[in-house]
C-alpha positions in Angstrom: 0.0 0.0 0.0 1.3 3.5 -0.9 0.7 6.8 0.8 -2.5 7.4 -1.1 -4.0 4.2 0.3 -3.2 5.1 3.9 -4.6 8.6 3.2 -7.8 7.0 1.9 -8.0 5.0 5.1 -7.8 8.3 7.1 -10.3 10.1 5.0 -12.9 7.3 5.3 -12.3 6.6 9.0 -12.2 10.0 10.5 -15.7 11.1 9.5 -18.4 9.1 11.4 -20.9 8.7 8.5 -18.6 7.1 5.8 -19.1 3.3 5.5 -15.7 1.8 5.0 -16.0 -1.8 6.3 -15.1 -3.2 2.8 -12.0 -1.0 2.6 -10.8 -2.1 6.1 -11.4 -5.8 5.2 -9.5 -5.2 2.0 -6.6 -3.6 3.9 -6.5 -6.7 6.1 -6.4 -9.0 3.1 -3.5 -6.9 1.6 -1.6 -7.1 4.9 -2.0 -10.9 5.0 -0.6 -11.1 1.5 2.4 -9.0 2.4 1.4 -5.9 0.4 0.8 -3.7 3.5 2.3 -3.4 7.0 -0.4 -4.5 9.5 0.7 -2.5 12.6 0.8 0.7 10.5 -2.7 0.0 9.2 -4.0 -0.6 12.7 -2.4 2.6 13.9 -3.8 4.7 11.1 -7.3 3.3 11.4 -7.5 3.5 15.2 -5.8 6.9 15.4 -8.0 8.6 12.8 -11.2 7.1 14.3 -10.2 8.4 17.7 -9.5 11.8 16.3 -12.9 11.9 14.8 -14.5 10.8 18.1 -12.7 13.5 20.1 -13.7 16.2 17.7 -17.4 15.2 18.0 -17.0 15.1 21.8 -15.5 18.6 21.9 -18.1 20.1 19.6 -20.9 18.6 21.8 -19.2 19.7 25.0 -18.7 23.3 23.7 -22.2 23.6 22.0 -24.2 21.3 24.3 -27.5 23.3 23.9 -27.6 23.4 20.1 -26.5 19.8 19.8 -29.2 18.7 22.2 -31.8 20.7 20.3 -30.7 19.2 17.0 -30.9 15.7 18.4 -34.3 16.3 19.8 -35.8 17.5 16.5 -36.1 13.8 15.5 -37.9 11.3 17.8 -35.4 8.6 16.9 -32.4 10.8 17.6 -33.9 12.1 20.8 -34.6 8.5 22.0 -31.0 7.5 21.1 -29.5 10.5 23.0 -31.7 9.9 26.1 -30.9 6.1 26.1 -27.2 6.6 25.6 -26.9 9.4 28.1 -28.7 7.3 30.8 -26.4 4.4 30.2 -23.2 6.5 30.3 -24.4 8.0 33.6 -25.1 4.5 35.0 -22.2 2.4 33.6 -19.6 5.0 32.8 -16.4 3.9 31.1 -17.5 0.4 30.1 -20.4 1.7 28.2 -18.3 4.4 26.5 -16.3 1.5 25.2 -19.2 -0.8 24.3 -21.5 1.8 22.7 -18.9 2.1 19.8 -20.0 -1.3 18.5 -23.7 -0.5 18.4 -25.5 1.0 15.4 -24.9 4.8 15.4 -23.1 4.3 18.6 -20.0 6.1 17.5 -21.9 9.4 17.0 -24.4 9.2 19.8 -21.7 8.0 22.3 -19.5 11.0 21.5 -22.3 13.5 21.4 -23.9 12.2 24.6 -20.6 12.2 26.4 -19.9 15.8 25.3 -23.4 17.1 26.3 -23.0 15.4 29.7 -19.6 16.9 30.0 -18.2 13.5 30.7 -14.5 13.9 31.8 -12.3 14.3 28.7 -9.5 12.0 30.0 -11.9 9.2 30.7 -13.6 9.7 27.4 -10.3 9.5 25.5 -9.4 6.3 27.4 -12.8 4.7 26.6 -12.9 5.9 23.0 -9.3 5.0 22.4 -9.8 1.5 23.8 -12.9 1.0 21.7 -11.2 2.2 18.5 -8.2 -0.1 19.0 -10.6 -3.0 19.4 -12.7 -1.9 16.4 -9.6 -1.5 14.2 -8.3 -4.9 15.2 -11.7 -6.5 14.6 -12.4 -4.8 11.2 -8.9 -5.3 9.7 -8.5 -8.6 11.4 -11.5 -10.0 9.6 -9.8 -9.5 6.2 -6.4 -10.7 7.6 -7.6 -13.9 9.1 -10.1 -14.5 6.3 -7.4 -14.3 3.7 -5.1 -16.6 5.8 -8.0 -19.1 6.2 -9.6 -19.0 2.7 -6.4 -18.4 0.7 -8.5 -16.4 -1.8 -8.8 -12.6 -1.8 -12.4 -12.5 -3.0 -13.5 -15.2 -0.5 -11.7 -13.4 2.3 -13.4 -10.1 1.5 -16.8 -11.8 1.4 -16.2 -13.6 4.7 -15.1 -10.3 6.4 -18.0 -8.3 5.1 -20.5 -11.0 5.9 -19.3 -11.3 9.5 -19.4 -7.4 9.8 -23.0 -7.4 8.7 -23.9 -10.2 11.2 -22.3 -8.4 14.1 -24.0 -5.1 13.1 -27.4 -7.0 13.0 -26.7 -8.5 16.4 -25.8 -5.1 17.8 -29.0 -3.6 16.4 -31.0 -6.3 18.1 -29.4 -5.8 21.5 -29.9 -2.0 21.2 -33.6 -2.4 20.3 -34.3 -4.9 23.1 -32.5 -2.6 25.6 -34.5 0.5 24.5 -37.8 -1.4 24.6 -37.1 -2.5 28.2 -36.1 1.0 29.2 -39.4 2.3 27.7 -41.4 -0.2 29.6 -39.9 0.6 33.0 -41.8 3.9 33.5 -45.1 2.3 32.4 -44.7 -0.7 34.7 -43.5 1.4 37.6 -46.2 4.1 37.2 -48.7 2.3 39.4 -46.1 1.1 41.9 -44.6 2.8 44.9 -43.0 6.2 44.4 -39.2 6.5 44.7 -38.3 5.9 48.3 -41.4 3.9 48.8 -39.6 0.8 49.9 -37.7 2.8 52.6 -41.0 4.3 53.8 -42.6 0.9 53.9 -39.6 -0.4 55.8 -39.8 2.5 58.2 -43.5 1.9 58.8 -42.8 -1.7 59.4 -40.1 -0.8 61.9 -42.5 1.6 63.6 -45.3 -0.9 63.7 -43.0 -3.6 64.9 -41.8 -1.4 67.7 -45.3 -0.5 68.6 -46.4 -4.1 68.5 -43.5 -5.0 70.6 -44.4 -2.3 73.1 -48.0 -3.4 73.1 -47.0 -7.0 73.6 -44.8 -6.1 76.5 -47.7 -4.0 77.9 -50.1 -6.8 77.4 -47.7 -9.2 79.1 -47.6 -6.8 82.1 -51.4 -6.8 82.4 -51.6 -10.5 82.3 -49.0 -10.8 85.0 -50.8 -8.4 87.2 -54.1 -10.3 86.7 -52.4 -13.5 87.7 -51.0 -11.9 90.8 -54.4 -10.6 91.7 -56.0 -14.0 91.3 -53.2 -15.5 93.3 -53.8 -13.0 96.1 -57.5 -13.7 96.1 -56.9 -17.4 96.3 -54.7 -16.8 99.4 
């Protein structure tokens, strides 16, 4: 691969909306055949993807209000932003890494992290880890496929097919998770209000203490009655 090919990798990896799975698989095939240097390919792909992620994060952090307004213009974008933001707040760094592998996760993860003002250092660590894994996975499909199939066309087909299968699985996981998140408010609407269990426990403790006191009081009355009967018998 020449300088032009590496530049093409950068141009198709840095922007978030350019599909380049076939190009990455092809780069892995060429590396397997000795026509490209695998570590350099991984460095270029992961580095350019991380740069694009950080730029999106910084824009969302600096212009959080307009970005939030733009995302909320579409019900689908609004749902994605809300779902991603809630999971980042709940799970933190692991979700920043994992969201990269979900459909639209690269964009929504970066924008949600920026809008939430998630710490830059943690975001860079999470996004960097995700992009290294993503680069190794995407390029590795072509590299391993070429080594196993021994045919450039077959290797590219295997790599693209596996990429599509993983994307479909990610879509399913995301859809199920969002459906569950949407059902929680509806299921919990008729239940106890937040803090209800604590209130119930508190009432239980009060009632238990009261019953205990009543029980002790009742016991004292019974004992007095027994003594009275005993005195009458004497």
